[in-house]
Backbone as a ProteinNet text record, in pm:
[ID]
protein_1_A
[PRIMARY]
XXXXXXXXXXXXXXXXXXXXXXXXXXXXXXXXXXXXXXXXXXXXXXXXXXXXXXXXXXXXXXXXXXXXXXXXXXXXXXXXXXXXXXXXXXXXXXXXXXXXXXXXXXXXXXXXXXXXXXXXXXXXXXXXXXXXXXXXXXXXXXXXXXXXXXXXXXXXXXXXXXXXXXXXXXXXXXXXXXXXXXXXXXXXXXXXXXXXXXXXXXXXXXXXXXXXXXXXXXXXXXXXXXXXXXXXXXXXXXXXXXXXXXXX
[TERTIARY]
-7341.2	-7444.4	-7421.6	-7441.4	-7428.1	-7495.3	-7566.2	-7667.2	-7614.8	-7536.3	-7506.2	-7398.7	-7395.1	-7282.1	-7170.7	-7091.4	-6939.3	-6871.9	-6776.6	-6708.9	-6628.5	-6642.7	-6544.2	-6451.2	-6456.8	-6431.3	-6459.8	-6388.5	-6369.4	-6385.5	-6466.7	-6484.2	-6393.4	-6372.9	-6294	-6299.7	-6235.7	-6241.9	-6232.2	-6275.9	-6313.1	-6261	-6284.3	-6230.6	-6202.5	-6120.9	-6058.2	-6055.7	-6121.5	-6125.1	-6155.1	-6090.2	-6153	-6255.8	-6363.5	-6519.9	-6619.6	-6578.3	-6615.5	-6557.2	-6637.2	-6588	-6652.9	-6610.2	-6668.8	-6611.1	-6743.6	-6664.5	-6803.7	-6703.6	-6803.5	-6813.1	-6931.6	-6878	-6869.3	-6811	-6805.9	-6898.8	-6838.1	-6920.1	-6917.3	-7067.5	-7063.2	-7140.4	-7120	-7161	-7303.9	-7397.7	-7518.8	-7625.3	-7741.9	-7824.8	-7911.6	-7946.9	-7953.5	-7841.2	-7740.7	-7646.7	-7574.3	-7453.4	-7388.1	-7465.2	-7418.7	-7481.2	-7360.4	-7378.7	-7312	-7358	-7315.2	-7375.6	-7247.3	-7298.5	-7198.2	-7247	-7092.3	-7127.7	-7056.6	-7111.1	-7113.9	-7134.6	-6978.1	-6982.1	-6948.5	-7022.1	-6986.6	-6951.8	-6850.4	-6846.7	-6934.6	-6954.5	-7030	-7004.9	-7146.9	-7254.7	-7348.7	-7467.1	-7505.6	-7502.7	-7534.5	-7583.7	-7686.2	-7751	-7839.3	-7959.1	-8052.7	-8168.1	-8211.1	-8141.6	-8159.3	-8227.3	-8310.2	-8357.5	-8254.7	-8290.7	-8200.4	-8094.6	-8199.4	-8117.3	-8023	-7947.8	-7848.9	-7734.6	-7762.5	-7643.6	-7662.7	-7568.9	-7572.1	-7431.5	-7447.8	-7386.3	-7443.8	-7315.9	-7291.7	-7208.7	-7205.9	-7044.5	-7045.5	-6925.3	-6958.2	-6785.3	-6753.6	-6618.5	-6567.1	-6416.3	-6388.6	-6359.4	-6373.2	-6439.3	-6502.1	-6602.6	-6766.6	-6836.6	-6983.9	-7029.1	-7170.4	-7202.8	-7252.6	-7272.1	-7339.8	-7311.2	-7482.5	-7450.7	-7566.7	-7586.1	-7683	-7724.7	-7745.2	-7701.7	-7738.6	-7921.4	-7982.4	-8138.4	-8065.2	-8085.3	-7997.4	-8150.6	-8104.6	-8197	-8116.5	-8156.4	-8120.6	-8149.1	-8067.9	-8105.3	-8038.6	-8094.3	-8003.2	-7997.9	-7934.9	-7933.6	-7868.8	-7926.3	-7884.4	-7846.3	-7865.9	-7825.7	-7713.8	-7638.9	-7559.5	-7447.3	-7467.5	-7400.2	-7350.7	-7443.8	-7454.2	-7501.5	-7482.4	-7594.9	-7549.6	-7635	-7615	-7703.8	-7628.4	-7685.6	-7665.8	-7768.2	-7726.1	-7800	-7687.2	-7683.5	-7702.9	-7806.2	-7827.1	-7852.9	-7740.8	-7701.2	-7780.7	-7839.7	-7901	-7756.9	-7784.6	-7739	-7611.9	-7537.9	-7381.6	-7342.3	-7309.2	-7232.5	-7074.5	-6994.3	-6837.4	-6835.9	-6861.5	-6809.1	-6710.5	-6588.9	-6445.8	-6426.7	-6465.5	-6427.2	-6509.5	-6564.9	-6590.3	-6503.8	-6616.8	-6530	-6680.9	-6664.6	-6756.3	-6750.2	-6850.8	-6824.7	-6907.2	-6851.7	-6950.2	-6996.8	-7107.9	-7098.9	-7180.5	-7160.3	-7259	-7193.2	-7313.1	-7245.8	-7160	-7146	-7046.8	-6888.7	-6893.6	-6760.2	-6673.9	-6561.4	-6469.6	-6456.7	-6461.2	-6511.8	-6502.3	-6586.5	-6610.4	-6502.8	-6595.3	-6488.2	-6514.1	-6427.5	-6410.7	-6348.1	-6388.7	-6351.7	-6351.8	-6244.3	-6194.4	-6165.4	-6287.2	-6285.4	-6215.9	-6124.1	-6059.1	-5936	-5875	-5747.2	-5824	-5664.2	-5681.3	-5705.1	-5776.6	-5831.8	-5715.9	-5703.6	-5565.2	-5542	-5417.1	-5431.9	-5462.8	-5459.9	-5505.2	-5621.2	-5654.1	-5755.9	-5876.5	-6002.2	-6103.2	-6206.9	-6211.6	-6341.7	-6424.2	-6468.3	-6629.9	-6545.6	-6629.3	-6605.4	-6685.1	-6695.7	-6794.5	-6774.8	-6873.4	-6875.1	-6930.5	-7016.9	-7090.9	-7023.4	-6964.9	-6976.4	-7090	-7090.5	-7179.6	-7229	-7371	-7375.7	-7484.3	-7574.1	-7652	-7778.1	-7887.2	-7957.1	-7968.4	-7914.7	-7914.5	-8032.4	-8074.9	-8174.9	-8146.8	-8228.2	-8251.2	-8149.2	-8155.9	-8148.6	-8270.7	-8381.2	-8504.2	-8594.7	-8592.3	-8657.2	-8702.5	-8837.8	-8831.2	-8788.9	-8687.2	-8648.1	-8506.4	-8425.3	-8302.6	-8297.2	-8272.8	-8215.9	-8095.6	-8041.5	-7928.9	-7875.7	-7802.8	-7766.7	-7656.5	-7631.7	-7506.6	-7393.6	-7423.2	-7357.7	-7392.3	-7291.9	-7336.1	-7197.4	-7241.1	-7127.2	-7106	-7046.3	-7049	-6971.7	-6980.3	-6940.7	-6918.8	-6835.5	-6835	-6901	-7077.7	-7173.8	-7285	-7305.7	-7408.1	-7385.8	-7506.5	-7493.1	-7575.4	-7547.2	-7623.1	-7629.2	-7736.7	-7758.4	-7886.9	-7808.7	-7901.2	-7964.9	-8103.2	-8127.2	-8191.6	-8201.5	-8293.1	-8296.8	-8438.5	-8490.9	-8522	-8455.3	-8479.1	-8493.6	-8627.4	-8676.8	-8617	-8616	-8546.2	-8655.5	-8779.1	-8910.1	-8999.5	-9096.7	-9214	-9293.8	-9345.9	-9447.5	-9421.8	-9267.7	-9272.9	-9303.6	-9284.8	-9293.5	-9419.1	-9520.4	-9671.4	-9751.5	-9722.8	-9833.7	-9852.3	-9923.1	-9972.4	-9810.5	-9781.1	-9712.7	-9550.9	-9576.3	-9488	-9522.1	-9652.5	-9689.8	-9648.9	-9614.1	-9544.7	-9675.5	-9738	-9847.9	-9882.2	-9951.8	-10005.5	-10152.8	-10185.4	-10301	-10248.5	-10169.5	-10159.2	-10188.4	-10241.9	-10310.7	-10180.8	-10242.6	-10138.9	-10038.3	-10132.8	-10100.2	-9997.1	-9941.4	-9896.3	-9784.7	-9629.6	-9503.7	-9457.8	-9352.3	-9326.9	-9233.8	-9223.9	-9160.6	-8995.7	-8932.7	-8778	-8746.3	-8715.9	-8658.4	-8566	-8537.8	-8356.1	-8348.2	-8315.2	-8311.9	-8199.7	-8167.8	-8040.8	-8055	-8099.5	-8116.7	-7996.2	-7965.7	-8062	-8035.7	-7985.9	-7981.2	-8109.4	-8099.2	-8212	-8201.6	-8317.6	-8346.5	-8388.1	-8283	-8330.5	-8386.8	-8368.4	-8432.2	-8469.9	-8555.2	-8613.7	-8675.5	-8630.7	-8685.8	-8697.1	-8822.3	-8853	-8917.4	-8870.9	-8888.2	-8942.1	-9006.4	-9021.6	-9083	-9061.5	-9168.7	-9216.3	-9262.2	-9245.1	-9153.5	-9033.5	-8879.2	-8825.1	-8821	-8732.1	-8824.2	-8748.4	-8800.5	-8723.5	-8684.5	-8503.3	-8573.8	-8457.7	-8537	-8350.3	-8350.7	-8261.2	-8277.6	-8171.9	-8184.7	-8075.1	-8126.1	-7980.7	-7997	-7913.5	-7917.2	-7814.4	-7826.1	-7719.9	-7625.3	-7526.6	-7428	-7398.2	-7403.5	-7398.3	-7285.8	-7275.9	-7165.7	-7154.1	-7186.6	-7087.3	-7194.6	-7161.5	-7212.4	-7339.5	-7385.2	-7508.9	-7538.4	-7656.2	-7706.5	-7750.4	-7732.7	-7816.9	-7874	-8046	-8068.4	-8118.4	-8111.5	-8164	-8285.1	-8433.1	-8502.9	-8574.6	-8622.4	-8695.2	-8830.7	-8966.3	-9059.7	-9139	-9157.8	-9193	-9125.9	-8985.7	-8905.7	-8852.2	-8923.5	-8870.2	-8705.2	-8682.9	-8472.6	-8442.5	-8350	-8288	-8142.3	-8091.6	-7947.3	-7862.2	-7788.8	-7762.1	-7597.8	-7602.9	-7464.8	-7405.9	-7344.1	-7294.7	-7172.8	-7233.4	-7077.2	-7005.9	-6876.4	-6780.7	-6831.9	-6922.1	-6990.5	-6900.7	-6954.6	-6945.8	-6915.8	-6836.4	-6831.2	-6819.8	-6975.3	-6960.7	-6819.5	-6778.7	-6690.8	-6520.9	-6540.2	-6417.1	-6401.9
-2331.8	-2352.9	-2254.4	-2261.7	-2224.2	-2215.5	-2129.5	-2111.7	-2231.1	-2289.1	-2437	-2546.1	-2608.3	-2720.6	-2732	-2752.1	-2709.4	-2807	-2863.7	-2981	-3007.4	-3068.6	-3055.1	-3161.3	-3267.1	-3410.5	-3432.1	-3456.5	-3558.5	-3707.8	-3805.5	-3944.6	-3969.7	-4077	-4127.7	-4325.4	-4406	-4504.8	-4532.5	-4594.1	-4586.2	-4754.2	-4832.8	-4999.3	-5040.5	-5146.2	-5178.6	-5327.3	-5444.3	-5574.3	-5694.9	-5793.3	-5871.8	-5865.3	-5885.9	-5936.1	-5803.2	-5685	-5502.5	-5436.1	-5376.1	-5214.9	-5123.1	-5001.3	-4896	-4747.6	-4672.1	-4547.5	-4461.8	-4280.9	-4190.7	-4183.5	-4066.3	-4005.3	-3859.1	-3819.6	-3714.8	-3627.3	-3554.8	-3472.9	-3373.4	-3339.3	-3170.8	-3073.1	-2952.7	-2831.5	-2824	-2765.5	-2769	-2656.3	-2611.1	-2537	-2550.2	-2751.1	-2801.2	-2835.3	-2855.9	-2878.2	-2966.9	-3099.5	-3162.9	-3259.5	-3345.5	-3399.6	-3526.6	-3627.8	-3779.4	-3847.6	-3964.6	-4083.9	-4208.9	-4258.6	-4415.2	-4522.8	-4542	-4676.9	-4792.6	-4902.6	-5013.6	-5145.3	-5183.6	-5282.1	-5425.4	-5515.1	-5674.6	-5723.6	-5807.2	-5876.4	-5992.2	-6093.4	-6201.1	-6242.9	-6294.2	-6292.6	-6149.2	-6107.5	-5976.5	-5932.7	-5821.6	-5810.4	-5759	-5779.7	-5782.1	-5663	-5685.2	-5600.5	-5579.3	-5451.1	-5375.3	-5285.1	-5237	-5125.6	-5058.2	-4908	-4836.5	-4796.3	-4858.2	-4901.7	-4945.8	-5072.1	-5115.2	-5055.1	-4939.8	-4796.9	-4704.7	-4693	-4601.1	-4451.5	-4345.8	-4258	-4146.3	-4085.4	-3980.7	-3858.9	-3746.6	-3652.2	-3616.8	-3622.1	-3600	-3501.8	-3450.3	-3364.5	-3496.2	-3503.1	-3582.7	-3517.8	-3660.3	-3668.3	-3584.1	-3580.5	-3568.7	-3650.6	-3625.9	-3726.2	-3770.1	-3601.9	-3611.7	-3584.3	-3611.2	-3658.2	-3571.7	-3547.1	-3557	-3620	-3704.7	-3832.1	-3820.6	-3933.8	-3837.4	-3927.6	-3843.7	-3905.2	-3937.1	-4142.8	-4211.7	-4269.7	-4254.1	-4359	-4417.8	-4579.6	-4673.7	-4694.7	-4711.9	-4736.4	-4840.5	-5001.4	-5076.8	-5163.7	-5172.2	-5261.5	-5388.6	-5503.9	-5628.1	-5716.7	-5701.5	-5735.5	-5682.3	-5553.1	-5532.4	-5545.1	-5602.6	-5657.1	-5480.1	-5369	-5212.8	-5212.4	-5116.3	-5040.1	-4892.6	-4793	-4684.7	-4592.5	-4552	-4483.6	-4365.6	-4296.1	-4090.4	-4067.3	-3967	-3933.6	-3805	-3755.5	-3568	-3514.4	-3462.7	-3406.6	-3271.2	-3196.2	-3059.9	-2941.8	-2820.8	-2728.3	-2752.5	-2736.3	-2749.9	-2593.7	-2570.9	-2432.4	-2420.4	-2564.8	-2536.7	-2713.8	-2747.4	-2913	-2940.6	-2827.4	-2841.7	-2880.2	-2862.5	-2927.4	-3105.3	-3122.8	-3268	-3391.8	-3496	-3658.7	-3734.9	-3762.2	-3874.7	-3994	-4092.3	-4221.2	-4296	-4390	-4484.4	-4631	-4692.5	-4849.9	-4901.6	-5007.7	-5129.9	-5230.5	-5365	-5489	-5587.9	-5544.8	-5620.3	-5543.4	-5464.9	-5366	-5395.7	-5452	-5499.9	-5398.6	-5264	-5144.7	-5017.1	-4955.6	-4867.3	-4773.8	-4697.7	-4607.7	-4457.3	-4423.9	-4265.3	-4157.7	-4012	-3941.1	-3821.7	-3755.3	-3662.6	-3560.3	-3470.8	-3328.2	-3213	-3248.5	-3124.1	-3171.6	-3234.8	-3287.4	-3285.3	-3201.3	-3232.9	-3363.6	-3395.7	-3464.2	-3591.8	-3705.6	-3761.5	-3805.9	-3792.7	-3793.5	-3948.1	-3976.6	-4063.8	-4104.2	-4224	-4235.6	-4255.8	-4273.2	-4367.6	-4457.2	-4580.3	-4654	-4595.7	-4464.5	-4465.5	-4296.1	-4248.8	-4064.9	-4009.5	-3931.2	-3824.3	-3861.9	-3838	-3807.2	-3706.5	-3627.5	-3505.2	-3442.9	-3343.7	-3265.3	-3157.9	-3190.5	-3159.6	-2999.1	-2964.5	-2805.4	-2752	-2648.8	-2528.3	-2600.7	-2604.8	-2554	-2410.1	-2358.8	-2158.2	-2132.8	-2013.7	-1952.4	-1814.3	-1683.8	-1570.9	-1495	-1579.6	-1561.4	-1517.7	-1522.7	-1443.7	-1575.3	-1678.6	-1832	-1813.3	-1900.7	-1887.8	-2027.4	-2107.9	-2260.3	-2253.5	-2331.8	-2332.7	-2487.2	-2486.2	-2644.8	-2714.3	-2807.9	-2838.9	-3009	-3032.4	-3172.5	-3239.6	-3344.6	-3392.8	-3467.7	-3415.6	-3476.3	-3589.8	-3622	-3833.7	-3897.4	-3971.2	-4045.6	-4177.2	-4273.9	-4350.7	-4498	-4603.6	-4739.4	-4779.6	-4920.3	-4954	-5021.8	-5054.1	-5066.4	-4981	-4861.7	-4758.4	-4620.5	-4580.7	-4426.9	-4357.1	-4276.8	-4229.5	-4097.5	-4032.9	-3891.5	-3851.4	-3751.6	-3669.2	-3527.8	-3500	-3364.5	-3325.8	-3235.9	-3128.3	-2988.2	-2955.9	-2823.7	-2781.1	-2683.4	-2679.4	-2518.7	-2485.1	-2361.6	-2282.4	-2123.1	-2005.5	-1924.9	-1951.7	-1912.8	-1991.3	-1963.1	-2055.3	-2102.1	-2223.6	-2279.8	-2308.9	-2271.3	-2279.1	-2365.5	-2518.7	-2624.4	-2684.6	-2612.1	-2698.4	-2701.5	-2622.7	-2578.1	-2726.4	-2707.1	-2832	-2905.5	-2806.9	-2858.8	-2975.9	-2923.7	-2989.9	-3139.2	-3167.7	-3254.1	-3414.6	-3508.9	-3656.8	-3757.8	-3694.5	-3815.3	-3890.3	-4042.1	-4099.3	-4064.1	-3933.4	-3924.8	-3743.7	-3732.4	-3617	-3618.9	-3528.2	-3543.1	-3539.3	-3664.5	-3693.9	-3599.2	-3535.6	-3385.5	-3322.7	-3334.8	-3243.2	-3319.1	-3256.9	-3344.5	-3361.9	-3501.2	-3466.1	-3376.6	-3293.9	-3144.2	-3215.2	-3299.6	-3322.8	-3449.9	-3401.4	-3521.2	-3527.2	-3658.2	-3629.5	-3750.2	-3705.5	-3796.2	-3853.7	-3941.8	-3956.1	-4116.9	-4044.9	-4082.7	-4137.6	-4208.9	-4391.4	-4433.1	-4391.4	-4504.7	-4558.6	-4657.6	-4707.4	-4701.6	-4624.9	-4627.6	-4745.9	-4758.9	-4897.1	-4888.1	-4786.8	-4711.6	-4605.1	-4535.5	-4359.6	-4344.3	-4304.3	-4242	-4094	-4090.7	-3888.7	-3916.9	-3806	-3761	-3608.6	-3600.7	-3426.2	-3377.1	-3258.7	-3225.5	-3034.1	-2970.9	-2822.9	-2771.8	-2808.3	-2720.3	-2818.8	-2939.2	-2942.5	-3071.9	-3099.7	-3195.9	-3284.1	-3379.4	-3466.8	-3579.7	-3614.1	-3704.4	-3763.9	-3962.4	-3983.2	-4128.9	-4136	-4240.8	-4311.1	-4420.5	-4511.4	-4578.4	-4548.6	-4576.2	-4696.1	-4811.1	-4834.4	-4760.7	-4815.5	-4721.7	-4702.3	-4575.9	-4610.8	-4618.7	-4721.2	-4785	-4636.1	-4551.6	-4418.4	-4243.5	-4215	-4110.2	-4064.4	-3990.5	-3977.7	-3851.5	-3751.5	-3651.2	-3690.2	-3605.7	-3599.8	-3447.8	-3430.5	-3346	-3381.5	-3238.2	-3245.1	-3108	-3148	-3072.2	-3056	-2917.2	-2860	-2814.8	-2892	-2809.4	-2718.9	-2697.1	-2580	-2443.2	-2494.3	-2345.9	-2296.7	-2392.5	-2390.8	-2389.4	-2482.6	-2444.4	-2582.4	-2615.7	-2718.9	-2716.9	-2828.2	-2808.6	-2955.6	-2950.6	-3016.7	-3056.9	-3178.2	-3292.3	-3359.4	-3359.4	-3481.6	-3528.8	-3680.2	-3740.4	-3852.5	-3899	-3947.4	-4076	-4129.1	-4282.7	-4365.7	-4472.2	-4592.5	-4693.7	-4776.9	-4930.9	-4982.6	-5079.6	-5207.6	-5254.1	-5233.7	-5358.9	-5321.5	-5174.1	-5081.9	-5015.7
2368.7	2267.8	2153.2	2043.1	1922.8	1803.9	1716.7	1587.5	1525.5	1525.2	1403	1500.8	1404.6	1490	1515.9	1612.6	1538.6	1633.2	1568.3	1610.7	1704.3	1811.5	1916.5	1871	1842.5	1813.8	1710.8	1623.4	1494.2	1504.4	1430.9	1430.2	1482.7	1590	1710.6	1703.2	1690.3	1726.6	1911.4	1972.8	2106.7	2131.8	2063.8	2067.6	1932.4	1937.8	1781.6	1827.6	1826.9	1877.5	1773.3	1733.7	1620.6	1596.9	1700.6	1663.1	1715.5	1769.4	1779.6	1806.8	1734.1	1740.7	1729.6	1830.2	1932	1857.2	1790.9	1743.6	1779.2	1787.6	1771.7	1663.5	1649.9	1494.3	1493.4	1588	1648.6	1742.6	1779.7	1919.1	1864.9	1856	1814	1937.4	1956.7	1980	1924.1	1926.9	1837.7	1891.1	1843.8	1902.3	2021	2055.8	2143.7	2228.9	2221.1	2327.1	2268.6	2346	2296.7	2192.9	2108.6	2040.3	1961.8	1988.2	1878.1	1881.1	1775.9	1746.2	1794.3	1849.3	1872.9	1737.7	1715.9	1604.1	1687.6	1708.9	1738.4	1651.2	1621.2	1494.7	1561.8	1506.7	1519.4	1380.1	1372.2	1296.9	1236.4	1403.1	1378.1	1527.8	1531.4	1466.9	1495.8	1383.4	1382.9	1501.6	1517.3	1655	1666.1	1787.2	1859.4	1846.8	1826.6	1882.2	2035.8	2040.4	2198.9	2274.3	2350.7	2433.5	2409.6	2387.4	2466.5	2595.2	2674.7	2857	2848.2	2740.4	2757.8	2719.1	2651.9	2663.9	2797.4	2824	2936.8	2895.3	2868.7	2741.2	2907.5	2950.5	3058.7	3022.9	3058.4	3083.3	3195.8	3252.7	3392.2	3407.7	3536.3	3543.3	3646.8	3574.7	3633.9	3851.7	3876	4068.2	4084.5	3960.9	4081.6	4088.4	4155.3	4167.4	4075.5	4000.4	3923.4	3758.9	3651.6	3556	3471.6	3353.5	3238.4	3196.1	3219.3	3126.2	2959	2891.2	2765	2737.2	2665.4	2582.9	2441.9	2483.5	2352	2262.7	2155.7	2083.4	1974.9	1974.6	1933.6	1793.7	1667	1542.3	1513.5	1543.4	1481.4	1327.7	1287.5	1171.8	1168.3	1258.1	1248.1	1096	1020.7	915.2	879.6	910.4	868.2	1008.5	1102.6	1242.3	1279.9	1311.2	1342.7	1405.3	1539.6	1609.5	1599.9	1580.2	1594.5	1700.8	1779.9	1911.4	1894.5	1900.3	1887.7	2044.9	2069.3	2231.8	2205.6	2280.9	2293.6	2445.5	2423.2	2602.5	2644.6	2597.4	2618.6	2614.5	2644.3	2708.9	2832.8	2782.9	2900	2889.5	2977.3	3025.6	2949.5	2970.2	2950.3	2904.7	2771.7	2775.6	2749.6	2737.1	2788.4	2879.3	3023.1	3111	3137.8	3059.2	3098.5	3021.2	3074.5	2985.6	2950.7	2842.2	2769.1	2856.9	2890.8	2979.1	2843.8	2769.6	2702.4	2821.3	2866.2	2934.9	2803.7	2826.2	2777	2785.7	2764.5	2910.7	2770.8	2640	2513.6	2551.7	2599.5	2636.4	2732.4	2703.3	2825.7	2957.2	2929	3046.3	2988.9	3047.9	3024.7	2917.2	2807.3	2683.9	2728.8	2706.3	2796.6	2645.7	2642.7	2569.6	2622.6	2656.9	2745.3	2676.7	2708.2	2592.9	2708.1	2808.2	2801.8	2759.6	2684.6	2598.7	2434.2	2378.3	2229.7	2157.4	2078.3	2024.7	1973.3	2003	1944.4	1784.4	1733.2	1619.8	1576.5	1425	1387.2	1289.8	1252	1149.9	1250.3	1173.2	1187.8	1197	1214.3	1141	1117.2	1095.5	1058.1	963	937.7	837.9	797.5	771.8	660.8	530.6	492.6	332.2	354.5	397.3	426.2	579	594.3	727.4	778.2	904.5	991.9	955.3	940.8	913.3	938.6	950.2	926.9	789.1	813.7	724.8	677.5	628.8	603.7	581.7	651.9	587.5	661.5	671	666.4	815.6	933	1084.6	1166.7	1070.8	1165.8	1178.6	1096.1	1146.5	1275	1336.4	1485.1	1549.1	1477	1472.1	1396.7	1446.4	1441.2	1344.2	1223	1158.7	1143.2	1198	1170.3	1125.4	1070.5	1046.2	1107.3	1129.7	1211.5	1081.1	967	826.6	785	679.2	664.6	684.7	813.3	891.5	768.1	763.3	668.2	741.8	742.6	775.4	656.3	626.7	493.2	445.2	516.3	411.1	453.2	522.8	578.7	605.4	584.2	568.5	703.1	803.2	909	930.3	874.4	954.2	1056.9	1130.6	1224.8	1141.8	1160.4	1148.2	1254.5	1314.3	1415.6	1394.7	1461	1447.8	1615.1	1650.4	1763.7	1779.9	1853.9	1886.8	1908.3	1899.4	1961.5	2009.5	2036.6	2141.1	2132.8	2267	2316.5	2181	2259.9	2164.7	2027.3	1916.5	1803	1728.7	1799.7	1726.9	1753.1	1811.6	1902.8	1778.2	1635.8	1520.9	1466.3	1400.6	1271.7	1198.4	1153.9	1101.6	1126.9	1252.8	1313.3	1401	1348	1423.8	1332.3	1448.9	1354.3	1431.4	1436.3	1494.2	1345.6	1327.8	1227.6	1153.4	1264.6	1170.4	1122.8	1132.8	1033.5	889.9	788.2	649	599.6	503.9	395.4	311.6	254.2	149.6	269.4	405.1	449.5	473.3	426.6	453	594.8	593.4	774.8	794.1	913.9	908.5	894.4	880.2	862.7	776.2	674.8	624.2	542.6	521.3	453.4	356.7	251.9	97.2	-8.4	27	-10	-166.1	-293.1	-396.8	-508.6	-504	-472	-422.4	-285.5	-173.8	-77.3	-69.2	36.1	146.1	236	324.4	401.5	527.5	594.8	741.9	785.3	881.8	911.3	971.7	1002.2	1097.8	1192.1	1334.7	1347.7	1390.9	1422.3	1546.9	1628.3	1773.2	1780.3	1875.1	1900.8	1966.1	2016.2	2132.7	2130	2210.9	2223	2192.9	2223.6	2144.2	2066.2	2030.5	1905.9	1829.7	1691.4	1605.8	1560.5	1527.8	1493.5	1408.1	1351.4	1252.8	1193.8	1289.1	1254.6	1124.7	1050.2	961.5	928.7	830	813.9	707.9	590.9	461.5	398	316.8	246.4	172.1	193.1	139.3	-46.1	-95.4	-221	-277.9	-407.6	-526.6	-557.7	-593.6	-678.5	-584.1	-679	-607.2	-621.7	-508.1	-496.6	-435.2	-481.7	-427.3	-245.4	-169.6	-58.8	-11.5	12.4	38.4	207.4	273.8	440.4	386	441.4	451.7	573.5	600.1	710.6	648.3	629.6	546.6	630	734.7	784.9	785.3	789.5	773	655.2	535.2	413.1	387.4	488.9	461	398.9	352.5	288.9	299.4	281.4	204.1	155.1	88.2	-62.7	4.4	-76.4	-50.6	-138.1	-204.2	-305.5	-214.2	-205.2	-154.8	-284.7	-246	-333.3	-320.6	-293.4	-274.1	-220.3	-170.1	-60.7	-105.7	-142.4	-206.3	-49.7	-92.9	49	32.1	179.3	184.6	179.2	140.2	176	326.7
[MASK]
++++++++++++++++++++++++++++++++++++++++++++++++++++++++++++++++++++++++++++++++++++++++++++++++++++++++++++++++++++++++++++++++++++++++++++++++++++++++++++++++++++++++++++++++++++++++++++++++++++++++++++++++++++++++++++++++++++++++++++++++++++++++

């Protein structure tokens, strides 16, 4: 575990098939523990609106018998034939010694990513325009902020942010609360702005130790500012990417 994120794995293609395709967008290190997003592309027809259940996202050492489940949540965008799954594993001791297991029942069998081997070379379907980083601020915060970058498809934009505690109770205050009756005048504690692109999805989660807040944007024709904010910890931080033409 680590004050910011740091990359074990670089975006990975996992399947390359006429009609899908199976990518990370890398595995990071993080203040909570392991942390990626699965991109899951169809060509045609869209795909599907799913439970979560029908990912099943493990690390386990290879011949044992047991495994970390990962806590996936599902962001899909059927219109754009996407699913995006972000998997958060907690706290691992050594995730050098394990292996990624991807299932799901569209997958000819099971996709595997074996983090005690160097990473293989190569391109892949999905990238950054933004890399993974630190909200900065002072080191005395009692909440840790971090972003998982902006992964990019060639018509969508996907980031992770989280805030995750470094003592009891930090996140139980007001301000951290995402319930619907929180007062207006008060912002939600994570959010991330990526002007003028449209937002086509936004999910926030959170509990006693952490806060996350994932989304999924069209991709923009030229370039565009992106900010990641934390308004309780007053941290921020700033992105310009080289923009997105659908369809590249």
């Amino acid at each position: 575990m680590t004050d910011r994120p740091v990359v074990i794995r670089p975006p990975q293609t996992l399947l390359d098939e006429p009609r899908r395709r199976l990518s990370h967008g890398g595995i990071l290190d993080t203040p909570a523990g392991l942390f990626t997003v699965l991109v899951f592309e169809h060509q045609s027809p869209p795909a599907r609106a799913e439970a979560t259940p029908s990912w099943t996202v493990y690390l386990t050492e290879p011949g044992a018998r047991h495994a970390v489940l990962a806590l996936a949540r599902a962001l899909p965008a059927p219109d754009h034939s996407v699913h995006f799954v972000a998997c958060s594993f907690g706290p691992l001791p050594d995730p050098g010694r394990l292996v990624l297991v991807v299932q799901h029942r569209d997958l000819p069998h099971p996709r595997t990513v074996d983090l005690r081997t160097p990473p293989p070379r190569g391109g892949a379907a999905v990238s950054w325009l933004a890399a993974p980083g630190p909200l900065p601020g002072t080191g005395t915060e009692p909440a840790r902020a971090w972003h998982s970058g902006l992964l990019r498809t060639p018509s969508l934009v996907f980031t992770h942010l989280e805030a995750n505690t470094v003592g009891p109770d930090t996140l139980a205050t007001p301000e951290w609360d995402l319930s619907p009756h929180r007062p207006e005048s008060r912002p939600r504690p994570l959010a991330a702005d990526f002007t003028p692109s449209r937002l086509l999805h936004g999910t926030a989660t959170g509990g006693d130790r952490f806060s996350s807040y994932d989304a999924v944007y069209a991709a923009p024709e030229s370039g565009a500012p992106f900010t990641w904010t934390c308004a309780p910890l007053g941290l921020f931080a700033n992105a310009t990417t080289a923009g997105v033409a659908p369809g590249t």
